[in-house]
Coordinates of C-alpha atoms in Angstrom, one line a residue:
X1 CA 174.0 -43.7 43.0
X2 CA 171.2 -46.1 44.0
X3 CA 169.2 -46.0 47.2
X4 CA 167.0 -49.0 46.5
X5 CA 167.3 -51.7 43.9
X6 CA 165.3 -54.8 42.9
X7 CA 167.1 -57.8 41.4
X8 CA 164.9 -60.2 39.3
X9 CA 162.1 -59.4 41.8
X10 CA 158.9 -61.4 41.5
X11 CA 155.9 -60.6 43.7
X12 CA 152.7 -62.8 43.9
X13 CA 149.4 -63.1 45.7
X14 CA 148.8 -66.8 45.7
X15 CA 149.3 -68.0 42.1
X16 CA 148.7 -64.5 40.6
X17 CA 152.0 -62.8 39.7
X18 CA 151.9 -59.1 40.2
X19 CA 155.5 -58.1 39.4
X20 CA 157.6 -60.4 37.3
X21 CA 161.5 -60.6 37.3
X22 CA 161.8 -56.8 37.9
X23 CA 165.2 -55.1 37.8
X24 CA 164.8 -51.5 39.0
X25 CA 167.1 -48.9 40.5
X26 CA 165.8 -45.9 42.6
X27 CA 168.1 -42.9 42.3
X28 CA 169.6 -41.6 45.6
X29 CA 168.5 -38.2 46.9
X30 CA 165.7 -37.8 44.3
X31 CA 161.9 -38.0 44.3
X32 CA 160.7 -41.1 42.5
X33 CA 157.0 -41.6 41.7
X34 CA 155.4 -44.8 40.7
X35 CA 152.5 -44.4 38.2
X36 CA 150.2 -46.8 36.5
X37 CA 146.6 -48.1 36.3
X38 CA 144.8 -49.7 39.3
X39 CA 146.1 -53.2 40.0
X40 CA 149.4 -52.8 38.2
X41 CA 151.4 -53.4 41.3
X42 CA 152.5 -50.0 42.4
X43 CA 151.6 -50.4 46.1
X44 CA 152.7 -54.0 46.1
X45 CA 156.1 -53.0 44.9
X46 CA 156.4 -50.3 47.5
X47 CA 155.4 -52.6 50.3
X48 CA 157.9 -55.2 49.2
X49 CA 160.7 -52.6 49.2
X50 CA 159.8 -51.8 52.8
X51 CA 159.9 -55.5 53.7
X52 CA 156.2 -55.7 54.4
X53 CA 155.8 -58.3 51.7
X54 CA 158.0 -61.3 51.1
X55 CA 159.1 -61.7 47.4
X56 CA 158.3 -64.9 45.6
X57 CA 161.8 -64.6 44.0
X58 CA 164.6 -62.2 43.7
X59 CA 166.0 -59.6 46.1
X60 CA 165.7 -56.0 47.2
X61 CA 168.8 -54.0 48.1
X62 CA 169.0 -51.0 50.4
X63 CA 172.2 -49.0 49.9
X64 CA 173.7 -52.2 48.3
X65 CA 172.6 -54.6 51.1
X66 CA 169.8 -57.2 50.9
X67 CA 166.9 -55.9 52.9
X68 CA 165.9 -59.4 53.9
X69 CA 169.2 -60.0 55.7
X70 CA 169.2 -56.7 57.7
X71 CA 167.9 -56.6 61.3
X72 CA 164.4 -55.0 61.6
X73 CA 165.6 -52.1 63.7
X74 CA 168.5 -51.4 61.2
X75 CA 166.0 -51.2 58.3
X76 CA 163.8 -48.9 60.4
X77 CA 166.8 -46.6 61.0
X78 CA 167.5 -46.3 57.3
X79 CA 164.1 -46.5 55.7
X80 CA 160.6 -45.3 56.7
X81 CA 157.3 -46.2 55.1
X82 CA 153.9 -44.4 55.3
X83 CA 151.2 -46.9 54.2
X84 CA 148.0 -45.9 52.6
X85 CA 145.3 -44.7 55.0
X86 CA 147.1 -45.3 58.3
X87 CA 144.8 -45.3 61.4
X88 CA 146.0 -44.2 64.9
X89 CA 144.6 -45.7 68.1
X90 CA 141.7 -43.7 69.5
X91 CA 142.8 -40.8 71.6
X92 CA 146.4 -40.9 70.6
X93 CA 147.8 -37.4 70.5
X94 CA 149.9 -36.0 67.6
X95 CA 153.0 -35.8 70.0
X96 CA 152.5 -39.5 71.0
X97 CA 152.2 -40.5 67.4
X98 CA 155.3 -38.6 66.3
X99 CA 157.3 -40.1 69.2
X100 CA 156.6 -43.6 67.7
X101 CA 159.1 -42.6 65.0
X102 CA 161.9 -42.9 67.5
X103 CA 161.1 -46.5 68.5
X104 CA 164.0 -48.0 66.4
X105 CA 166.4 -46.1 68.6
X106 CA 165.1 -47.3 71.9
X107 CA 166.4 -50.3 73.9
X108 CA 167.0 -51.2 77.5
X109 CA 170.4 -49.5 77.4
X110 CA 169.2 -46.3 75.7
X111 CA 166.0 -44.7 76.7
X112 CA 164.5 -41.4 75.6
X113 CA 167.4 -38.9 74.8
X114 CA 167.9 -35.3 73.9
X115 CA 168.4 -36.4 70.3
X116 CA 165.0 -38.1 70.3
X117 CA 163.5 -34.9 71.7
X118 CA 165.2 -32.8 69.0
X119 CA 164.1 -35.1 66.2
X120 CA 160.4 -35.1 67.3
X121 CA 160.4 -31.3 67.8
X122 CA 161.9 -30.7 64.4
X123 CA 159.4 -33.1 62.7
X124 CA 156.5 -31.2 64.3
X125 CA 157.9 -27.8 63.2
X126 CA 158.7 -28.9 59.6
X127 CA 155.2 -30.3 59.1
X128 CA 153.5 -27.4 60.8
X129 CA 152.0 -29.7 63.4
X130 CA 153.6 -28.2 66.6
X131 CA 150.4 -26.2 67.5
X132 CA 148.5 -29.5 67.3
X133 CA 150.9 -31.6 69.4
X134 CA 148.4 -32.2 72.2
X135 CA 145.4 -32.8 69.9
X136 CA 144.1 -36.3 69.4
X137 CA 145.0 -37.5 65.9
X138 CA 141.4 -38.7 65.2
X139 CA 140.1 -35.2 65.9
X140 CA 142.1 -33.6 63.1
X141 CA 141.1 -32.9 59.5
X142 CA 142.3 -35.2 56.8
X143 CA 145.2 -33.0 55.8
X144 CA 146.3 -32.5 59.4
X145 CA 146.2 -36.2 60.0
X146 CA 148.4 -36.9 57.0
X147 CA 150.9 -34.2 58.1
X148 CA 151.0 -35.9 61.6
X149 CA 151.8 -39.2 60.0
X150 CA 154.5 -37.6 57.8
X151 CA 155.9 -36.0 61.0
X152 CA 156.2 -39.5 62.5
X153 CA 158.2 -40.7 59.5
X154 CA 160.4 -37.6 59.6
X155 CA 161.1 -38.2 63.3
X156 CA 162.4 -41.6 62.3
X157 CA 165.4 -39.8 60.8
X158 CA 165.9 -42.1 57.8
X159 CA 167.4 -41.0 54.5
X160 CA 164.9 -43.0 52.5
X161 CA 161.1 -42.5 52.8
X162 CA 158.4 -44.6 51.1
X163 CA 154.8 -43.2 50.8
X164 CA 151.8 -45.1 49.4
X165 CA 149.4 -42.6 47.9
X166 CA 150.0 -39.8 50.5
X167 CA 147.5 -37.5 48.9
X168 CA 144.5 -40.0 48.8
X169 CA 141.2 -38.6 50.2
X170 CA 142.8 -35.1 50.5
X171 CA 141.3 -32.0 48.7
X172 CA 143.6 -30.1 46.3
X173 CA 144.8 -27.6 48.8
X174 CA 146.0 -30.4 51.2
X175 CA 147.4 -32.5 48.4
X176 CA 149.7 -29.6 47.4
X177 CA 150.5 -28.9 51.1
X178 CA 151.7 -32.5 51.7
X179 CA 153.7 -32.7 48.4
X180 CA 155.3 -29.3 49.2
X181 CA 156.5 -30.7 52.5
X182 CA 158.0 -33.7 50.9
X183 CA 159.6 -31.6 48.1
X184 CA 161.2 -29.3 50.6
X185 CA 162.5 -32.2 52.6
X186 CA 164.1 -33.7 49.5
X187 CA 165.7 -30.4 48.4
X188 CA 166.9 -29.4 51.9
X189 CA 168.2 -32.8 53.1
X190 CA 168.6 -34.8 49.9
X191 CA 166.2 -37.4 51.3
X192 CA 165.3 -40.2 48.9
X193 CA 161.5 -40.2 48.5
X194 CA 159.6 -42.9 46.7
X195 CA 155.8 -42.3 46.3
X196 CA 152.8 -43.9 44.6
X197 CA 150.6 -41.2 43.1
X198 CA 147.4 -41.4 41.1
X199 CA 147.4 -37.9 39.8
X200 CA 149.7 -37.9 36.7
X201 CA 150.0 -34.1 36.6
X202 CA 151.1 -33.8 40.2
X203 CA 153.5 -36.7 39.6
X204 CA 155.1 -34.9 36.7
X205 CA 155.3 -31.6 38.7
X206 CA 157.0 -33.1 41.8
X207 CA 159.0 -36.1 40.5
X208 CA 162.6 -36.1 39.5
X209 CA 162.2 -39.7 38.3
X210 CA 159.0 -41.5 37.2
X211 CA 158.5 -45.2 37.0
X212 CA 155.5 -46.3 34.9
X213 CA 154.3 -49.8 35.6
X214 CA 152.4 -52.0 33.1
X215 CA 152.0 -55.7 32.5
X216 CA 153.9 -56.8 35.6
X217 CA 157.0 -54.8 34.8
X218 CA 158.4 -51.3 34.0
X219 CA 156.9 -49.8 30.8
X220 CA 159.1 -46.7 31.0
X221 CA 161.2 -44.8 33.5
X222 CA 163.1 -41.5 33.5
X223 CA 162.5 -37.7 33.9
X224 CA 158.9 -36.7 33.4
X225 CA 159.7 -34.5 30.5
X226 CA 161.5 -37.3 28.7
X227 CA 159.0 -40.2 29.1
X228 CA 155.5 -38.8 29.7
X229 CA 153.9 -38.8 26.3
X230 CA 150.4 -39.5 24.8
X231 CA 151.7 -42.9 23.8
X232 CA 152.7 -43.7 27.4
X233 CA 149.3 -42.7 28.7
X234 CA 147.6 -44.8 26.0
X235 CA 149.6 -47.9 26.9
X236 CA 149.7 -47.5 30.7
X237 CA 146.3 -46.0 31.4
X238 CA 144.5 -47.1 28.2
X239 CA 143.3 -43.6 27.6
X240 CA 143.7 -41.0 24.8
X241 CA 145.0 -37.7 25.8
X242 CA 147.1 -34.7 24.7
X243 CA 150.3 -33.8 26.6
X244 CA 151.2 -30.1 26.8
X245 CA 153.7 -28.1 28.8
X246 CA 152.3 -26.9 32.2
X247 CA 151.9 -23.1 31.6
X248 CA 153.4 -22.4 35.1
X249 CA 155.9 -25.2 35.8
X250 CA 156.8 -26.4 32.3
X251 CA 156.3 -30.0 33.3
X252 CA 154.2 -32.4 31.2
X253 CA 150.4 -31.8 31.6
X254 CA 148.0 -34.5 30.6
X255 CA 144.6 -33.4 29.1
X256 CA 142.5 -36.6 28.9
X257 CA 140.0 -36.9 26.0
X258 CA 137.6 -39.6 27.3
X259 CA 134.2 -40.2 25.8
X260 CA 133.1 -36.6 26.3
X261 CA 135.4 -35.5 23.5
X262 CA 134.0 -38.0 21.1
X263 CA 130.4 -37.0 22.0
X264 CA 131.2 -33.3 21.5
X265 CA 132.9 -34.0 18.1
X266 CA 129.8 -35.9 17.0
X267 CA 127.5 -33.1 18.1
X268 CA 129.6 -30.6 16.2
X269 CA 129.4 -32.6 13.0
X270 CA 125.6 -32.9 13.5
X271 CA 125.4 -29.2 14.0
X272 CA 124.0 -29.4 17.5

């Protein structure tokens, strides 16, 4: 089953085409990760799926319906997005931020309800942010802030969540912390999660489905162990590497060569 689909999707900035006639299906209830070099269109594609960018051509389907034809609040009830580097208004508390996730359910006939309260409380608990509910978002550490924003998307109660580089600017501990939350959410509630990640090894560890973008389209897609090869890394990231099995998780692990390997080889030959 498909959660999101693109049909002949073309995305452009002015006259520069970023994505060209793309047909792509995102599997339902799985974790999908977009990978690729800088500027390949990963974030642009994610933004278009969330209806934050209008396609130059083609269509995006959510649960089989064209996103462009759905009411804004209906989209917000079915799909949440966490953009890269979100900024909260100064002084806004974690609780106030998380409550924003319930906005799609509010109208003049229906104000704050017990269901809203339950969803907010649960989102705070799942992300470990309940003890920080009254703290200002801008007073938190980077990892705590990211968890607060994830809590807001969880409170939205959607089955599909899009995240643009959710681990950017986080240290390794907080990267794993954030990805573990998303992994548990997927496994417990079968939420469809679509992420852009820069770290190929973390992408392989957490993804059920990887989409590698190159030259304005999909270079390869599938399970990490099926598609992540040295050849893929060479074509997509323009870098030589060796792919081995992660000694703990068994997923593909990329060991980049870079220029350092060539220098060391030359030194060995020279007897240095």
